[in-house]
mmCIF file of C-alpha atoms in Angstrom:
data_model
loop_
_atom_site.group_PDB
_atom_site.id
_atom_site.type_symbol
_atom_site.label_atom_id
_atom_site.label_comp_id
_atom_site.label_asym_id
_atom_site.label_seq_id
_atom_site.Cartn_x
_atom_site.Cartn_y
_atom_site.Cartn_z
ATOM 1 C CA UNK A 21 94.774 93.839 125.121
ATOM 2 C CA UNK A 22 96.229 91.095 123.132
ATOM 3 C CA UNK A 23 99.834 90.609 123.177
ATOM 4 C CA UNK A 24 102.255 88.525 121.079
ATOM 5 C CA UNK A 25 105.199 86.670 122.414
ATOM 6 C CA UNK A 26 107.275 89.727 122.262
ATOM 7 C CA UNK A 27 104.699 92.240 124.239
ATOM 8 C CA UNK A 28 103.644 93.763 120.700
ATOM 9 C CA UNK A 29 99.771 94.600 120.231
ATOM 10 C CA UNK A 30 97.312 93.830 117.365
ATOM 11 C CA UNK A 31 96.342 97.199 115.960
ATOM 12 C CA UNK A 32 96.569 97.023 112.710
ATOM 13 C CA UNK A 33 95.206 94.399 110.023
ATOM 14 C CA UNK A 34 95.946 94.288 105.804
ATOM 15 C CA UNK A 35 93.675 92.785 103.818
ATOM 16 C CA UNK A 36 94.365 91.649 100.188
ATOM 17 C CA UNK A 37 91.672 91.427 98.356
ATOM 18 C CA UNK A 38 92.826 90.287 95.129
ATOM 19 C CA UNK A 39 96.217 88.387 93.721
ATOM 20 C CA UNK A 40 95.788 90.110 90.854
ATOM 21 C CA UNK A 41 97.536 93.241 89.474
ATOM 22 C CA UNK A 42 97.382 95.420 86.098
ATOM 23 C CA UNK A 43 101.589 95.844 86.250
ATOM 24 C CA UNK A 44 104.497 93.782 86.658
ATOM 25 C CA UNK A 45 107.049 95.222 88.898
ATOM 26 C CA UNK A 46 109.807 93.785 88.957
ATOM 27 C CA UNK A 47 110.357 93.970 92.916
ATOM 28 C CA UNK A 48 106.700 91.852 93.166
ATOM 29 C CA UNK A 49 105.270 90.573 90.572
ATOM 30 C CA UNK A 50 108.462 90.071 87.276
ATOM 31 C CA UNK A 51 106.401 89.545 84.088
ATOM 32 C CA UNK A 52 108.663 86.520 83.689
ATOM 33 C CA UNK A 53 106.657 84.752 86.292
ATOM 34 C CA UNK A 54 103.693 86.338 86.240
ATOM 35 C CA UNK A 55 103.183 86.356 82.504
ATOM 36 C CA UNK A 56 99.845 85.225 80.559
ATOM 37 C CA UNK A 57 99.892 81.613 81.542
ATOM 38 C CA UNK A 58 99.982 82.177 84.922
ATOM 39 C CA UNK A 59 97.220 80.818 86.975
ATOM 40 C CA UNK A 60 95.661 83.235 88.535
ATOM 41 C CA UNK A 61 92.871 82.285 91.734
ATOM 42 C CA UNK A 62 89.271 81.799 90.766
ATOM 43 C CA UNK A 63 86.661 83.888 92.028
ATOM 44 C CA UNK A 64 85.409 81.330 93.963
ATOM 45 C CA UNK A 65 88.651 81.183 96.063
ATOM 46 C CA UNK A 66 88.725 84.636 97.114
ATOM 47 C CA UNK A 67 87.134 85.915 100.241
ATOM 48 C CA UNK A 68 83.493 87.074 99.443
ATOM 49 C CA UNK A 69 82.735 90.589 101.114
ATOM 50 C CA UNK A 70 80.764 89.218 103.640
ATOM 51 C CA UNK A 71 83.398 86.543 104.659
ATOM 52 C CA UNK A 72 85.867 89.952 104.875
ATOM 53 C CA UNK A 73 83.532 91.892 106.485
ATOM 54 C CA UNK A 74 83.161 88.785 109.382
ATOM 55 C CA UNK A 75 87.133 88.338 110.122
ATOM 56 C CA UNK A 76 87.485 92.049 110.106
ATOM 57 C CA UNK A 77 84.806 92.380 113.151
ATOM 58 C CA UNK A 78 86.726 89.384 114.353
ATOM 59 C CA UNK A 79 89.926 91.444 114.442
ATOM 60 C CA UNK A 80 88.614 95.007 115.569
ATOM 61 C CA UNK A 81 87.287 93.078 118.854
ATOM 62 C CA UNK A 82 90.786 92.213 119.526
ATOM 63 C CA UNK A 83 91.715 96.031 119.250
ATOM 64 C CA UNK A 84 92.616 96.185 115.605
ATOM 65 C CA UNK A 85 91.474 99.591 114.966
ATOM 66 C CA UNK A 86 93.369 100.121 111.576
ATOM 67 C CA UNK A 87 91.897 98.716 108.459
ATOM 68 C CA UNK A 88 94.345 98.858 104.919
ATOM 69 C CA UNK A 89 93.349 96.974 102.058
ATOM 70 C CA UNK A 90 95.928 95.626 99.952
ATOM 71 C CA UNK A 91 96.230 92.832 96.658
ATOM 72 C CA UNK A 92 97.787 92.746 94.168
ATOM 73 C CA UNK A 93 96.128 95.774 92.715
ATOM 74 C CA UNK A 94 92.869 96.284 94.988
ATOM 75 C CA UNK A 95 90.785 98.092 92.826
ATOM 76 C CA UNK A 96 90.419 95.872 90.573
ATOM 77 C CA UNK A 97 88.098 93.737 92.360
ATOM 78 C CA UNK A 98 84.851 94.666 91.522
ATOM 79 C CA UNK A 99 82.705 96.744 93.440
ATOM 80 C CA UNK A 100 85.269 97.793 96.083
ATOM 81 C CA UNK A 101 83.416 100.721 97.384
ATOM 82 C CA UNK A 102 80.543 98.138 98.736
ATOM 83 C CA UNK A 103 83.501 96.402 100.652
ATOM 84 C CA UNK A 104 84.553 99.637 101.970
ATOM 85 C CA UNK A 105 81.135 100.893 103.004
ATOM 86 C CA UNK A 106 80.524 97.429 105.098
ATOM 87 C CA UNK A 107 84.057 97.740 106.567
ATOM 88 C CA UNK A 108 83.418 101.479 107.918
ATOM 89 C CA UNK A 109 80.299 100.468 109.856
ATOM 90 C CA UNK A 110 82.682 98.031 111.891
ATOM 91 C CA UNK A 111 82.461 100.178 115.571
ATOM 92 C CA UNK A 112 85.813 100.411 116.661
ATOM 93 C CA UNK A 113 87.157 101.290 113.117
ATOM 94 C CA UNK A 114 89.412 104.237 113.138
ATOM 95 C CA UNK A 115 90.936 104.186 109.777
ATOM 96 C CA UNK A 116 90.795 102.681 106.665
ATOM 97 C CA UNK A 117 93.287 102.736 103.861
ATOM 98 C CA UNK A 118 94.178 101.382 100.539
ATOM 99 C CA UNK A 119 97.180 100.715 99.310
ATOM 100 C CA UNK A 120 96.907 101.287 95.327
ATOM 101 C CA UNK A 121 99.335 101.939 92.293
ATOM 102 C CA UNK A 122 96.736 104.486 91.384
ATOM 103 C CA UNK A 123 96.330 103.631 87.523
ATOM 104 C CA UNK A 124 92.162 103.135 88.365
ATOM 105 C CA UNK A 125 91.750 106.315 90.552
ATOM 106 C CA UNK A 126 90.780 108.460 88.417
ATOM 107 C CA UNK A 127 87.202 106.963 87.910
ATOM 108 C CA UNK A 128 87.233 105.426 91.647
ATOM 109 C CA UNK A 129 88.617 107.723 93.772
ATOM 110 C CA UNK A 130 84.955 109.568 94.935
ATOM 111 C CA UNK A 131 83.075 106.978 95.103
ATOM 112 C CA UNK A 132 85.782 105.101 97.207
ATOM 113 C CA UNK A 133 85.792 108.484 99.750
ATOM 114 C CA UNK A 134 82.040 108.539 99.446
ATOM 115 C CA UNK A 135 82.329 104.790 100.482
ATOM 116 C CA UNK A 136 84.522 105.699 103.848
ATOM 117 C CA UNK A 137 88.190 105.642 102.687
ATOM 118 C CA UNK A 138 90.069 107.794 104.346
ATOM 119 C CA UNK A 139 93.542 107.677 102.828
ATOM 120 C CA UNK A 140 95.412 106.225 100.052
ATOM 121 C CA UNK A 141 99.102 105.135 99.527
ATOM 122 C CA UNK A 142 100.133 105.102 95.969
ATOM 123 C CA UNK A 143 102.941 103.259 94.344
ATOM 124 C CA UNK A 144 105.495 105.486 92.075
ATOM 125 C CA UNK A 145 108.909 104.849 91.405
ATOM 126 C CA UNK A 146 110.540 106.968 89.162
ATOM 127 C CA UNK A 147 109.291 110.079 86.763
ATOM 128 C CA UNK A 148 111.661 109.149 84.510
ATOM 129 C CA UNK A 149 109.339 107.848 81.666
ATOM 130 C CA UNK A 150 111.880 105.221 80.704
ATOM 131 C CA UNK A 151 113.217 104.225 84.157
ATOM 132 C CA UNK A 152 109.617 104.142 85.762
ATOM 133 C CA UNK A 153 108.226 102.026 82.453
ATOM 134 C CA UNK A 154 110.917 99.566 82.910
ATOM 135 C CA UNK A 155 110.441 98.809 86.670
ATOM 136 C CA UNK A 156 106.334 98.336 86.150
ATOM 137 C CA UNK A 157 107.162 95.788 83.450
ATOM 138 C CA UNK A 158 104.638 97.327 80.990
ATOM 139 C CA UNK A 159 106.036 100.116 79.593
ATOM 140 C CA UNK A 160 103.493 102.326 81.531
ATOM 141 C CA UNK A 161 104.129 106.183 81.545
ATOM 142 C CA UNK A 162 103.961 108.087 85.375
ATOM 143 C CA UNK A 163 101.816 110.564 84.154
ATOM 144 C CA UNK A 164 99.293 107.773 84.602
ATOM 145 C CA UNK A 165 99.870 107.113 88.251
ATOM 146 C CA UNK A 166 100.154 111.240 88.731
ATOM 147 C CA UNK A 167 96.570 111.890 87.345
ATOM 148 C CA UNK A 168 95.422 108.732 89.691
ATOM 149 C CA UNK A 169 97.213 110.996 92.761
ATOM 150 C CA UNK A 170 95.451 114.132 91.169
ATOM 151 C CA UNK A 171 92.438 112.342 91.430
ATOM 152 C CA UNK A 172 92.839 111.047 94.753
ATOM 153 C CA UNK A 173 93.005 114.725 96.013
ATOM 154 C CA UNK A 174 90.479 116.141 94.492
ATOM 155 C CA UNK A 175 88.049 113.417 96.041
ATOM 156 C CA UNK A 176 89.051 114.816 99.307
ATOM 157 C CA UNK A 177 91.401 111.499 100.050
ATOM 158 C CA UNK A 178 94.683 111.713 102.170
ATOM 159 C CA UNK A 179 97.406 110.716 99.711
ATOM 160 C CA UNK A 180 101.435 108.776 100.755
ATOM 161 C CA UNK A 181 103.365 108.153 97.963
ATOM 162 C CA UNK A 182 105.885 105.389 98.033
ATOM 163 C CA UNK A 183 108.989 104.804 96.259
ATOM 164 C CA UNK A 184 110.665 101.402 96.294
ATOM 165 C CA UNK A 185 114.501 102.415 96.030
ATOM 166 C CA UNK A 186 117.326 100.008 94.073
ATOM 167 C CA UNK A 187 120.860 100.502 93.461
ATOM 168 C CA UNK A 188 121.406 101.542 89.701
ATOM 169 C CA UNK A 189 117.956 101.352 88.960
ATOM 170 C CA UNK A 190 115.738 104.924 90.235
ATOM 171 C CA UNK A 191 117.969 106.153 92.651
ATOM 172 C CA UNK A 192 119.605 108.880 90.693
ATOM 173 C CA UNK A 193 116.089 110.398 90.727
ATOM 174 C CA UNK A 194 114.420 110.467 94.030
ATOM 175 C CA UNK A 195 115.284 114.301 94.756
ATOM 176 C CA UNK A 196 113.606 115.022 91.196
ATOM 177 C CA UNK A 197 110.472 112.601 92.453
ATOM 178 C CA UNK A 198 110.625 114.443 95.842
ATOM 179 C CA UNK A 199 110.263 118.072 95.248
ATOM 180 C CA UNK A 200 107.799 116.974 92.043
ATOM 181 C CA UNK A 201 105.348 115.677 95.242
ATOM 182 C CA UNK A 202 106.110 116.756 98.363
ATOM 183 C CA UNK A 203 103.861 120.143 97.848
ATOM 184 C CA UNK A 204 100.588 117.375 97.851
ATOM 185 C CA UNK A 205 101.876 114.298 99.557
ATOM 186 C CA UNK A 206 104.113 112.595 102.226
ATOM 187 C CA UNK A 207 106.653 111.057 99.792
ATOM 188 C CA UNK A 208 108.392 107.829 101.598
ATOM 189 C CA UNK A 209 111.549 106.137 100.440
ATOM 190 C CA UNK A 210 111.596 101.887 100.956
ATOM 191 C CA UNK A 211 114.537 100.206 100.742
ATOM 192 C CA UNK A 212 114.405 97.674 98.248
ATOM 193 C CA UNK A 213 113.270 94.091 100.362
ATOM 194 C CA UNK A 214 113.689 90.601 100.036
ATOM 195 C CA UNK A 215 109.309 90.013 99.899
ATOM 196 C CA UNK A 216 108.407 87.016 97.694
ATOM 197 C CA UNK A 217 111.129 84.595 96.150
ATOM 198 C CA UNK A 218 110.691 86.154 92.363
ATOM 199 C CA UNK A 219 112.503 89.489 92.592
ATOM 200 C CA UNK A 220 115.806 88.936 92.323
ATOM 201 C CA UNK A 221 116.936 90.747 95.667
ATOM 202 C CA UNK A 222 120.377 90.970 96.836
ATOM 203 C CA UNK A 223 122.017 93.749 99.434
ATOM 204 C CA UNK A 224 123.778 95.168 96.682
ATOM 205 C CA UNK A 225 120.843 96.558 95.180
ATOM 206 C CA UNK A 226 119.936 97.966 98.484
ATOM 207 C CA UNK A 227 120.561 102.176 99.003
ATOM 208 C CA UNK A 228 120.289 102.502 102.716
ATOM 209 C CA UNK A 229 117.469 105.102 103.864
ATOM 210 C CA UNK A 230 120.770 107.409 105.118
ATOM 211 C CA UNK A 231 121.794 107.579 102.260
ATOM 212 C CA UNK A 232 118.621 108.350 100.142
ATOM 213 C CA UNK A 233 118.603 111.427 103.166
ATOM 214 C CA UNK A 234 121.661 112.457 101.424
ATOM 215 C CA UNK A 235 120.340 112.146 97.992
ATOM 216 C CA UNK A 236 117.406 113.969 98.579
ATOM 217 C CA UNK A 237 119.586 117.001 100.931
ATOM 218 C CA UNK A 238 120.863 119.987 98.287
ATOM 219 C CA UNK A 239 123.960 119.753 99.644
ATOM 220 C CA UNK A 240 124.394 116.035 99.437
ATOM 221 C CA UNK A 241 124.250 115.481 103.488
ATOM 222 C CA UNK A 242 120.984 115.530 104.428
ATOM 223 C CA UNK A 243 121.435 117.729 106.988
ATOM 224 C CA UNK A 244 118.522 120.272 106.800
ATOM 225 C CA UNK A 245 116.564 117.122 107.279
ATOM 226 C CA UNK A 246 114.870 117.181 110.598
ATOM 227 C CA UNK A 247 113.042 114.247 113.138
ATOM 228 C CA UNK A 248 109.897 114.358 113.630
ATOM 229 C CA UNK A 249 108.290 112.211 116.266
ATOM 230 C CA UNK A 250 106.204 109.169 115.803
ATOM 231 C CA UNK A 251 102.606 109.594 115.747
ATOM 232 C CA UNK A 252 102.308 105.827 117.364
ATOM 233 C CA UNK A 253 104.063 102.527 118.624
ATOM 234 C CA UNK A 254 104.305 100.820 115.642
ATOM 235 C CA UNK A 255 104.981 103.427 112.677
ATOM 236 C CA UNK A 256 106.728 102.145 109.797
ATOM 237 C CA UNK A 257 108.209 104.753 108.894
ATOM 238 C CA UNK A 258 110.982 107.427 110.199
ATOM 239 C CA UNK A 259 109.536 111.033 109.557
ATOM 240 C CA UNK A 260 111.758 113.699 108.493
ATOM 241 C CA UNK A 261 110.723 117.861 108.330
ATOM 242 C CA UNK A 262 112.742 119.900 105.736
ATOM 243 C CA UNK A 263 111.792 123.170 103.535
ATOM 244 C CA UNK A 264 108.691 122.548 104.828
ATOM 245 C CA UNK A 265 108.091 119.150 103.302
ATOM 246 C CA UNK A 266 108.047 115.727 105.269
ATOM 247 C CA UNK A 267 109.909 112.652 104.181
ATOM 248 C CA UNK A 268 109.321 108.883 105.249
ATOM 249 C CA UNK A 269 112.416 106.174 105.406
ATOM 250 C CA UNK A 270 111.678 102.857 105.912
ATOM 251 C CA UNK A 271 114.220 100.932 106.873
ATOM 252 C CA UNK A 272 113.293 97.269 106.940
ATOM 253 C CA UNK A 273 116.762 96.070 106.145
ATOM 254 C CA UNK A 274 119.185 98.034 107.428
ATOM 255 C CA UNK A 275 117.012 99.240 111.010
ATOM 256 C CA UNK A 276 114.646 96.346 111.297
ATOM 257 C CA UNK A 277 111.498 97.618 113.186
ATOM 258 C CA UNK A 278 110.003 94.189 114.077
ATOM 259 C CA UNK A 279 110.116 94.798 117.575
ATOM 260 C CA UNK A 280 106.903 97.503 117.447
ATOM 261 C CA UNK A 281 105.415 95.738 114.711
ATOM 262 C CA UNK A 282 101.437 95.346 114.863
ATOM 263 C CA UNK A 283 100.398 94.070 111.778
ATOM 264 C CA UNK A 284 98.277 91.448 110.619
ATOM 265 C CA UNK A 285 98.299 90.141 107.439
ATOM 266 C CA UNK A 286 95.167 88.305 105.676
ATOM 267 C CA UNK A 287 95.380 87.274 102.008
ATOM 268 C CA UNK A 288 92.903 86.826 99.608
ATOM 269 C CA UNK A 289 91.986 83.317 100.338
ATOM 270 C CA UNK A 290 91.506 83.807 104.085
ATOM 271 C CA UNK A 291 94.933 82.709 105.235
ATOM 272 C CA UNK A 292 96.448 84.709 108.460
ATOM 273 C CA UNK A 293 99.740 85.795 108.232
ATOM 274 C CA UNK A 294 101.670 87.409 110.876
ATOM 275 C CA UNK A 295 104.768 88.564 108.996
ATOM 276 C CA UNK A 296 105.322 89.974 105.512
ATOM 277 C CA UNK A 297 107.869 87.704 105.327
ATOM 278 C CA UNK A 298 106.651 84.322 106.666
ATOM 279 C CA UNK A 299 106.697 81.769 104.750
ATOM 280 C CA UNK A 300 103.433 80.058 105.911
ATOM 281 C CA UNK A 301 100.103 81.241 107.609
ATOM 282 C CA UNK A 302 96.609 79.753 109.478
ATOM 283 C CA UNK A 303 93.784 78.841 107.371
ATOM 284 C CA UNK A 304 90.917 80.921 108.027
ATOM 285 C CA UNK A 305 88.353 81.051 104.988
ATOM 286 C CA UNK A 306 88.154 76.772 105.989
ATOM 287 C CA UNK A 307 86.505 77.252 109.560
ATOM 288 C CA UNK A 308 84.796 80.341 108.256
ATOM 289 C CA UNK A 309 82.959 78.359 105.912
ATOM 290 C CA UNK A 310 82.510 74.958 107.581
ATOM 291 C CA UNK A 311 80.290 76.867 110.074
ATOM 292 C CA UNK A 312 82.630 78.200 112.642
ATOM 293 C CA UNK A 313 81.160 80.610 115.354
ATOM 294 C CA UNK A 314 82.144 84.097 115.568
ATOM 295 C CA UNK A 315 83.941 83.176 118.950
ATOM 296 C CA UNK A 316 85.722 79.938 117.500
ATOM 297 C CA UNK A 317 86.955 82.671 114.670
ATOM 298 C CA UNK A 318 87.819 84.940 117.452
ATOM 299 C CA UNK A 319 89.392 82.355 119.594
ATOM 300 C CA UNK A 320 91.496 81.059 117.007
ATOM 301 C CA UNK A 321 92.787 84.490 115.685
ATOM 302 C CA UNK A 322 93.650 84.970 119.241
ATOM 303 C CA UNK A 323 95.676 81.828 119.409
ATOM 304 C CA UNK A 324 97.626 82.625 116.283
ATOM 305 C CA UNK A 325 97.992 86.333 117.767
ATOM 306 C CA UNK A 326 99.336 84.919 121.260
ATOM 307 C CA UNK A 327 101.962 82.660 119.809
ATOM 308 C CA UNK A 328 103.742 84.701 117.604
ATOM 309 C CA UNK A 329 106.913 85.383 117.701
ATOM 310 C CA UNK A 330 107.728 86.767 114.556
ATOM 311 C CA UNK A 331 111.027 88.973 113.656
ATOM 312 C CA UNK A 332 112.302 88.339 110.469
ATOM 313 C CA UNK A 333 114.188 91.458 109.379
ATOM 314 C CA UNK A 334 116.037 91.284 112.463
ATOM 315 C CA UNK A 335 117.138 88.143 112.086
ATOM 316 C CA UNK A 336 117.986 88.249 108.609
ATOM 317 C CA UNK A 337 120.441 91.221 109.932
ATOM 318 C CA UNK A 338 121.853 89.221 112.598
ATOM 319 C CA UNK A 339 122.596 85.661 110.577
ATOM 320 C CA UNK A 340 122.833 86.688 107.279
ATOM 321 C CA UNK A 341 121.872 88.726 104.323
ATOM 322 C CA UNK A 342 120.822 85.774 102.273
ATOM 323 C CA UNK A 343 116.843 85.117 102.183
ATOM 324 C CA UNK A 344 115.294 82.488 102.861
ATOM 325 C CA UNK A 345 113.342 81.342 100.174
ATOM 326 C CA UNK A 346 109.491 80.015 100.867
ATOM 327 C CA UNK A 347 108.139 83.397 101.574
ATOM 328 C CA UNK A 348 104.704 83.937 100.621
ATOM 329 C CA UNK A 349 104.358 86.053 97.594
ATOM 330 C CA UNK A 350 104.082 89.850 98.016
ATOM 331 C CA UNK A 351 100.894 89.613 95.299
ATOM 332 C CA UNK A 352 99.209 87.258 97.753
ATOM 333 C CA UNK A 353 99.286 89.776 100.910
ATOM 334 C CA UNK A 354 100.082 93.065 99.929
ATOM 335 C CA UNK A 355 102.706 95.038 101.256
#
């Protein structure tokens, strides 16, 4: 098994696939930065499907055995299902995931279950039609993202919803967004993070995952709300039971889980990152296409893997709430 610094395990590898994205939220991607000048990677830059195909075996014989694919907006790089299907004949490949604001499912979600997909998380925010419009920067209306979820199940798909929570922004609805879901889907509740250097984050606008418990709870305490234990090492996410419904909280900024995290991050342009937050990562696509061998690619994953020592969210809590800023961008690896 291959350990980090800290004892923690490589199980689980995201792989953006695309820095592009049909919305501008204003936690990733502000249309103030990201508006129509901004220049955007070249085809040729991005990983080819072969080239992700080739890293991903590279990681599953290290014991990844969890595949998500992330962008930007992954579907809309062309021809995802073909990626998928290549990615599902890895041996050793338990799951695979996308992680999807859900505006494109409706004409991709069966041919991306035909393909292998197994489950997808989808992005909503609000189902306020004004609040939810102003936080994806385009003025789109939810009912789009709730047909993509609609789709989604009806292609046989496991469906997560998740809600990025700020202060003054959606959080007077999130018991509205709840019992609107929960009948179809695992709704989770993120506090609002520092990812990227564009989106403006400060503690203030953070609503700690207790109380978003007592936001969701009819009588305001969150009390009905029951644990339920993890499924692994590693989960994201704390799992609540009530009225029959489950709940996720995750609580990167106020209960840092770095210390079971298992994630590998690998962007569109073949650079390994082994944080969300890091701020820089190992070129990969470069000895991939000089001619490296599939043990040089494996040997040097192994090396990044072995030194790293990552634990940002924790030690954000411990110095300071201020973040640093030369983070790569959120668009570049996904969430």
């Amino acid at each position: 098994m291959l350990l980090d610094q800290l004892g923690r395990p490589l199980r689980d590898l995201r792989i953006s696939v695309t820095d592009r994205c049909n919305l501008r939220c204003t936690y990733c991607m502000p249309a103030e930065v990201f508006g129509p000048e901004y220049a955007f990677l070249p085809r040729s830059e991005l990983l080819s499907f072969e080239e992700i195909e080739r890293l991903a075996r590279a990681f599953v014989s290290h014991g990844v055995s969890k595949l998500r694919l992330t962008g930007g907006e992954p579907t809309l790089r062309r021809d995802l299902p073909e990626l998928i299907a290549r990615l599902a004949r890895l041996g050793g490949v338990e799951d695979i995931a996308l992680t999807t604001n859900g505006l494109l499912l409706p004409r991709l979600a069966p041919a991306l279950k035909a393909a292998g997909l197994h489950r997808v998380t989808v992005s909503i925010d609000s189902l306020d039609p004004e609040v939810f419009g102003r936080m994806n920067g385009l003025g789109i209306h939810p009912q789009k993202v709730l047909d993509g979820i609609e789709a989604a199940l009806q292609a046989g798909l496991g469906v997560k919803i998740n809600t990025v929570v700020q202060r003054g922004v959606n959080d007077a609805g999130l018991r509205e967004l709840w019992l609107a879901l929960r009948q179809n889907a695992v709704v989770r509740f993120i506090e609002f993070m520092d990812v990227g250097n564009h989106n403006g984050w400060n503690l203030d606008s953070v609503v700690p995952s207790r109380e978003v418990m007592a936001r969701l709870s009819a009588d305001g305490t969150g009390a009905e709300f029951q644990p339920v234990n993890p499924d692994y090492r590693g989960e994201v996410a704390a799992r609540y039971r009530a009225e029959g419904s489950e709940i996720g909280l995750i609580s990167s900024v106020t209960a840092p889980f770095c210390g079971d995290c298992s994630r590998a991050r690998l962007s569109a342009v073949g650079m390994l990152y082994t944080c969300l937050f890091a701020g820089t990562g190992t070129d990969l696509r470069g000895p991939l296409r000089g001619g490296a061998t599939d043990h040089e690619l494996r040997t040097l994953i192994g090396g990044v893997w072995g030194a790293r020592r990552d634990r940002y969210s924790e030690e954000r809590g411990e110095a300071t709430q201020t973040p640093r800023a030369d983070k790569v961008e959120m668009s570049h690896i996904g969430g």
